[in-house]
Amino acid sequence: MIGFFAAISAVLFWTFSCSIWRKESENLLPRQINIYKNVLASILFLPVVLTISWLSNMSSIFVLIISGIVGISIGDTLYINALKIIGTRKTLSFEALTPIIATTLGTWSIDEIYPQKVWVGSLIVSFSLLMIVRQNTFQKEEPRERNILGILCAFGSVLCAVLAALLSRVILIGSTLTPLQTTEIRLLSASIFLFLIFKKDFFDILNNRALTKKNHSNLILSTLLGTNFGILFQQIVFKFLPIGIGWTLLSLSPVFALFISKREGEEINKLTIFYSFLSFIGVAITLI
C-alpha cells in the first residue's frame, strides 16, 4: 500500500507542477526551467548529503548519477519542451508507452516476473492513453511540424524516464540507500550536469529581471511539489513495487490532467473521458 499511495501522490504533484511549468515556459526556455527547478530542489534536500556513506556506496552512487543525468537533466528538459509545444495532457499521455516498456525491461533486465494480469492491465492502460493522444481536443491548431517536434520530445522523455527508473530500481533493491538519499543524489548530479552544460542559462536566470515575484512563487511551489516530493515519491514507488506495476500507476497523469486541460485551450469530449476511466480499470486489474 505504501507504493500505491506514493504513486498516486507523485502523479498528483507532477501533473499540477507540469501545468505550472508549461505556463512559465512563456517566460523561460525549457532547459532554463529545468535548471531552476533542479538546482533549487537539490539545495532544499542538501542536508541529506550528510547522511550518505559516499565511499561504501561508490558504485551505487555512480549508477544513480547516470540515472539523474538521463532521467532528470535530459529527460525533464525534453519533457518541459513537449509541455510548451503540445500541452500538459498530451505530453503526459505519452506515458501510455511506459507500462509496457517498463514491464518488458523489468522482465528482461532484472528478472522481475509478472503474472498475466499485470500484462493485461498494462496493455489496457497503454491502449487507453494512446487513444487519449489521438483525440483532437485543441481549439487552437498548431503547425504540423511543431506538433511532430513536441511528440518527439515527449517520446524521448519517456525513454529517458524508464531507463532512469530502471537504474534507480536496481539500486533501491540492491543497496542500503534510502529513497530520500537516492533522490538527492540524482537531483545533485542532474543540477551539476545542467550547470556545466548550460552555464550561461544559469546566470541568465539570475539576471532575468523580467521574472516577477509571482513567477518565482510559481516555480518554487512547482519545484517543491513536482521535483522534491514528486521524485521522492517516485523513488518510494520503485523501492516497494516492481518497475512494471510502478510505471502503470505513475502513467495515470493524463487522467488527472483532465482537470486542468480546460485552461490550456482544450475541449474534453466523451471519448476522452471514457478512455481516461478505462485506464483506471487497467490499473485495477494490475493491482487485484
Short mmCIF file of C-alpha atoms in Angstrom, two decimals:
data_model
loop_
_atom_site.label_atom_id
_atom_site.label_comp_id
_atom_site.label_asym_id
_atom_site.label_seq_id
_atom_site.Cartn_x
_atom_site.Cartn_y
_atom_site.Cartn_z
CA MET A 1 0.00 0.00 0.00
CA ILE A 2 2.94 2.33 0.61
CA GLY A 3 3.93 2.06 -3.05
CA PHE A 4 0.34 2.65 -4.22
CA PHE A 5 -0.20 5.82 -2.18
CA ALA A 6 3.27 7.09 -3.12
CA ALA A 7 2.42 6.62 -6.81
CA ILE A 8 -0.89 8.49 -6.57
CA SER A 9 0.81 11.32 -4.65
CA ALA A 10 3.58 11.52 -7.25
CA VAL A 11 1.04 11.67 -10.09
CA LEU A 12 -0.96 14.46 -8.42
CA PHE A 13 2.10 16.57 -7.63
CA TRP A 14 3.71 16.00 -11.03
CA THR A 15 0.56 16.83 -13.01
CA PHE A 16 -0.03 20.05 -11.07
CA SER A 17 3.61 21.09 -11.48
CA CYS A 18 3.58 20.34 -15.21
CA SER A 19 0.75 22.81 -15.72
CA ILE A 20 2.83 25.50 -13.98
CA TRP A 21 5.97 24.67 -15.96
CA ARG A 22 4.03 24.92 -19.19
CA LYS A 23 2.76 28.36 -18.22
CA GLU A 24 6.22 29.53 -17.14
CA SER A 25 7.73 28.27 -20.42
CA GLU A 26 6.35 31.52 -21.89
CA ASN A 27 8.98 33.37 -19.82
CA LEU A 28 11.87 30.88 -19.73
CA LEU A 29 13.35 28.29 -22.06
CA PRO A 30 12.54 24.66 -21.12
CA ARG A 31 16.16 23.99 -20.17
CA GLN A 32 16.19 27.13 -18.00
CA ILE A 33 13.12 25.89 -16.12
CA ASN A 34 14.85 22.54 -15.67
CA ILE A 35 17.98 24.25 -14.32
CA TYR A 36 15.91 26.42 -11.98
CA LYS A 37 13.89 23.56 -10.50
CA ASN A 38 16.73 21.07 -10.16
CA VAL A 39 19.23 23.46 -8.58
CA LEU A 40 16.58 24.68 -6.13
CA ALA A 41 15.38 21.13 -5.38
CA SER A 42 18.90 19.84 -4.73
CA ILE A 43 19.53 22.77 -2.35
CA LEU A 44 16.29 22.05 -0.45
CA PHE A 45 17.37 18.43 0.10
CA LEU A 46 21.07 19.28 0.59
CA PRO A 47 21.23 18.24 4.31
CA VAL A 48 20.53 14.67 3.13
CA VAL A 49 24.07 14.61 1.68
CA LEU A 50 25.46 14.39 5.22
CA THR A 51 23.63 11.09 5.82
CA ILE A 52 25.14 9.29 2.80
CA SER A 53 28.12 6.94 3.14
CA TRP A 54 29.81 8.03 -0.07
CA LEU A 55 32.81 5.71 -0.05
CA SER A 56 30.99 2.49 0.83
CA ASN A 57 28.27 3.17 -1.78
CA MET A 58 30.54 4.41 -4.57
CA SER A 59 29.32 2.01 -7.27
CA SER A 60 25.65 2.58 -6.40
CA ILE A 61 26.16 6.35 -6.41
CA PHE A 62 27.79 6.18 -9.86
CA VAL A 63 24.71 4.38 -11.23
CA LEU A 64 22.44 6.99 -9.61
CA ILE A 65 24.49 9.79 -11.17
CA ILE A 66 23.83 8.28 -14.60
CA SER A 67 20.16 7.88 -13.67
CA GLY A 68 19.95 11.55 -12.65
CA ILE A 69 21.60 12.82 -15.82
CA VAL A 70 19.50 10.65 -18.14
CA GLY A 71 16.16 10.95 -16.34
CA ILE A 72 16.27 14.48 -14.91
CA SER A 73 18.80 16.50 -16.94
CA ILE A 74 17.94 15.15 -20.38
CA GLY A 75 14.51 13.61 -19.82
CA ASP A 76 12.94 16.55 -17.98
CA THR A 77 14.33 19.08 -20.48
CA LEU A 78 12.66 17.15 -23.30
CA TYR A 79 9.53 16.84 -21.17
CA ILE A 80 9.18 20.57 -20.47
CA ASN A 81 9.85 21.32 -24.15
CA ALA A 82 6.99 18.97 -25.04
CA LEU A 83 4.76 20.69 -22.46
CA LYS A 84 5.38 24.00 -24.19
CA ILE A 85 4.58 22.63 -27.65
CA ILE A 86 1.71 20.14 -27.27
CA GLY A 87 0.31 20.90 -23.81
CA THR A 88 0.18 19.19 -20.44
CA ARG A 89 -2.34 16.43 -21.08
CA LYS A 90 -0.97 15.28 -24.43
CA THR A 91 2.59 15.28 -23.12
CA LEU A 92 1.54 13.28 -20.09
CA SER A 93 -0.41 10.95 -22.37
CA PHE A 94 2.81 9.71 -23.92
CA GLU A 95 3.32 7.90 -20.66
CA ALA A 96 0.96 5.40 -22.30
CA LEU A 97 4.13 3.73 -23.52
CA THR A 98 5.76 3.41 -20.11
CA PRO A 99 3.77 0.49 -18.61
CA ILE A 100 4.62 -1.85 -21.48
CA ILE A 101 8.22 -0.63 -21.86
CA ALA A 102 8.85 -0.79 -18.11
CA THR A 103 7.22 -4.21 -17.69
CA THR A 104 9.24 -5.61 -20.61
CA LEU A 105 12.53 -4.12 -19.40
CA GLY A 106 11.86 -5.29 -15.85
CA THR A 107 11.38 -8.83 -17.14
CA TRP A 108 14.42 -8.84 -19.40
CA SER A 109 16.98 -6.91 -17.37
CA ILE A 110 16.35 -7.61 -13.67
CA ASP A 111 14.33 -10.83 -13.95
CA GLU A 112 11.13 -9.47 -12.45
CA ILE A 113 8.35 -11.99 -13.07
CA TYR A 114 4.86 -10.59 -13.62
CA PRO A 115 1.57 -12.54 -13.54
CA GLN A 116 -0.62 -12.42 -16.64
CA LYS A 117 -2.96 -9.83 -15.07
CA VAL A 118 -0.12 -7.28 -14.93
CA TRP A 119 0.47 -7.60 -18.67
CA VAL A 120 -3.27 -7.35 -19.36
CA GLY A 121 -3.60 -4.29 -17.11
CA SER A 122 -0.56 -2.64 -18.67
CA LEU A 123 -1.94 -3.20 -22.17
CA ILE A 124 -5.32 -1.71 -21.22
CA VAL A 125 -3.66 1.36 -19.70
CA SER A 126 -1.37 1.81 -22.70
CA PHE A 127 -4.25 1.42 -25.17
CA SER A 128 -6.46 3.84 -23.24
CA LEU A 129 -3.82 6.54 -23.02
CA LEU A 130 -2.84 6.15 -26.67
CA MET A 131 -6.49 6.70 -27.60
CA ILE A 132 -6.47 9.87 -25.49
CA VAL A 133 -3.49 11.10 -27.52
CA ARG A 134 -5.46 10.53 -30.74
CA GLN A 135 -8.32 12.80 -29.61
CA ASN A 136 -8.13 16.17 -31.37
CA THR A 137 -9.17 18.35 -28.43
CA PHE A 138 -7.27 21.54 -29.14
CA GLN A 139 -9.27 24.60 -30.04
CA LYS A 140 -6.11 26.23 -31.34
CA GLU A 141 -4.30 24.28 -34.05
CA GLU A 142 -0.51 24.17 -34.07
CA PRO A 143 1.55 23.70 -37.27
CA ARG A 144 2.11 20.02 -38.10
CA GLU A 145 5.92 20.33 -37.91
CA ARG A 146 5.67 21.86 -34.44
CA ASN A 147 3.39 19.06 -33.25
CA ILE A 148 5.86 16.46 -34.54
CA LEU A 149 8.69 18.14 -32.61
CA GLY A 150 6.56 18.07 -29.46
CA ILE A 151 5.76 14.39 -29.97
CA LEU A 152 9.45 13.53 -30.47
CA CYS A 153 10.36 15.40 -27.27
CA ALA A 154 7.61 13.61 -25.35
CA PHE A 155 8.66 10.20 -26.68
CA GLY A 156 12.34 10.88 -25.89
CA SER A 157 11.45 11.92 -22.35
CA VAL A 158 9.56 8.64 -21.85
CA LEU A 159 12.57 6.56 -22.91
CA CYS A 160 14.84 8.56 -20.60
CA ALA A 161 12.39 8.22 -17.70
CA VAL A 162 12.03 4.44 -18.00
CA LEU A 163 15.78 3.86 -18.30
CA ALA A 164 16.47 6.12 -15.32
CA ALA A 165 13.75 4.41 -13.27
CA LEU A 166 15.22 1.00 -14.04
CA LEU A 167 18.64 2.11 -12.81
CA SER A 168 17.07 3.55 -9.64
CA ARG A 169 15.11 0.33 -9.03
CA VAL A 170 18.31 -1.73 -9.24
CA ILE A 171 20.00 0.44 -6.60
CA LEU A 172 16.96 0.74 -4.31
CA ILE A 173 16.55 -3.04 -4.04
CA GLY A 174 20.26 -3.85 -4.01
CA SER A 175 21.79 -1.28 -1.67
CA THR A 176 21.23 0.33 1.73
CA LEU A 177 20.47 3.75 0.23
CA THR A 178 17.02 5.14 1.08
CA PRO A 179 14.60 6.76 -1.42
CA LEU A 180 15.37 10.18 0.08
CA GLN A 181 19.11 9.64 -0.40
CA THR A 182 18.74 8.38 -3.97
CA THR A 183 16.51 11.37 -4.74
CA GLU A 184 19.15 13.87 -3.59
CA ILE A 185 21.99 12.07 -5.39
CA ARG A 186 20.01 12.14 -8.64
CA LEU A 187 18.98 15.79 -8.20
CA LEU A 188 22.50 16.90 -7.32
CA SER A 189 24.09 15.10 -10.27
CA ALA A 190 21.44 16.48 -12.64
CA SER A 191 21.98 20.03 -11.34
CA ILE A 192 25.76 19.85 -11.74
CA PHE A 193 25.43 18.40 -15.24
CA LEU A 194 22.97 21.11 -16.33
CA PHE A 195 25.15 23.84 -14.81
CA LEU A 196 28.24 22.62 -16.66
CA ILE A 197 26.43 22.32 -20.00
CA PHE A 198 24.21 25.42 -19.75
CA LYS A 199 26.25 27.73 -17.53
CA LYS A 200 25.17 30.82 -19.50
CA ASP A 201 21.49 29.95 -18.99
CA PHE A 202 22.06 29.63 -15.24
CA PHE A 203 23.43 33.18 -14.99
CA ASP A 204 20.76 34.48 -17.37
CA ILE A 205 18.13 33.25 -14.90
CA LEU A 206 19.86 35.04 -12.03
CA ASN A 207 19.95 38.29 -14.01
CA ASN A 208 16.46 37.98 -15.52
CA ARG A 209 14.58 40.98 -14.14
CA ALA A 210 11.52 40.13 -16.23
CA LEU A 211 10.66 37.36 -13.76
CA THR A 212 8.16 38.69 -11.23
CA LYS A 213 7.59 37.55 -7.65
CA LYS A 214 4.61 35.58 -8.94
CA ASN A 215 6.82 33.77 -11.48
CA HIS A 216 9.29 32.85 -8.76
CA SER A 217 6.50 31.78 -6.41
CA ASN A 218 5.05 29.51 -9.10
CA LEU A 219 8.44 27.99 -9.87
CA ILE A 220 9.28 27.44 -6.19
CA LEU A 221 5.91 25.80 -5.50
CA SER A 222 6.13 23.56 -8.57
CA THR A 223 9.72 22.63 -7.67
CA LEU A 224 8.81 21.66 -4.12
CA LEU A 225 5.80 19.59 -5.18
CA GLY A 226 6.80 18.22 -8.58
CA THR A 227 10.56 17.84 -8.18
CA ASN A 228 11.31 17.34 -4.48
CA PHE A 229 8.22 15.42 -3.42
CA GLY A 230 7.38 14.10 -6.88
CA ILE A 231 10.76 12.42 -7.38
CA LEU A 232 10.89 11.29 -3.73
CA PHE A 233 7.51 9.57 -4.02
CA GLN A 234 8.59 8.09 -7.35
CA GLN A 235 11.66 6.60 -5.70
CA ILE A 236 9.46 5.15 -2.94
CA VAL A 237 7.33 3.53 -5.66
CA PHE A 238 10.38 1.86 -7.19
CA LYS A 239 11.55 0.74 -3.75
CA PHE A 240 8.32 -1.08 -2.91
CA LEU A 241 6.82 -2.02 -6.29
CA PRO A 242 8.18 -3.86 -9.35
CA ILE A 243 9.00 -1.38 -12.08
CA GLY A 244 6.21 -2.54 -14.42
CA ILE A 245 3.48 -2.12 -11.79
CA GLY A 246 5.02 1.12 -10.55
CA TRP A 247 5.02 2.71 -14.00
CA THR A 248 1.48 1.52 -14.69
CA LEU A 249 0.37 3.56 -11.67
CA LEU A 250 2.60 6.54 -12.48
CA SER A 251 1.29 6.69 -16.05
CA LEU A 252 -2.14 7.87 -14.86
CA SER A 253 -1.11 11.52 -15.12
CA PRO A 254 -3.28 12.21 -18.23
CA VAL A 255 -6.41 11.32 -16.25
CA PHE A 256 -5.60 13.87 -13.56
CA ALA A 257 -4.62 16.35 -16.28
CA LEU A 258 -8.26 16.41 -17.43
CA PHE A 259 -8.96 18.78 -14.54
CA ILE A 260 -6.51 21.39 -15.86
CA SER A 261 -6.94 20.89 -19.62
CA LYS A 262 -9.73 23.48 -19.96
CA ARG A 263 -7.47 26.40 -19.12
CA GLU A 264 -4.95 25.22 -21.74
CA GLY A 265 -7.45 25.63 -24.57
CA GLU A 266 -8.74 22.06 -24.83
CA GLU A 267 -12.28 20.78 -25.12
CA ILE A 268 -12.70 17.38 -23.48
CA ASN A 269 -15.07 15.06 -25.36
CA LYS A 270 -16.90 11.92 -24.20
CA LEU A 271 -14.36 9.56 -25.73
CA THR A 272 -11.53 11.24 -23.83
CA ILE A 273 -13.42 10.75 -20.56
CA PHE A 274 -14.26 7.13 -21.46
CA TYR A 275 -10.66 6.19 -22.24
CA SER A 276 -9.42 8.01 -19.14
CA PHE A 277 -11.59 5.89 -16.89
CA LEU A 278 -10.76 2.77 -18.89
CA SER A 279 -7.15 3.35 -17.86
CA PHE A 280 -8.26 3.17 -14.22
CA ILE A 281 -9.79 -0.24 -14.95
CA GLY A 282 -6.44 -1.35 -16.34
CA VAL A 283 -4.71 -0.25 -13.14
CA ALA A 284 -7.32 -2.06 -11.04
CA ILE A 285 -6.68 -5.29 -12.97
CA THR A 286 -2.95 -4.89 -12.41
CA LEU A 287 -3.34 -4.46 -8.65
CA ILE A 288 -6.07 -7.03 -7.91
#
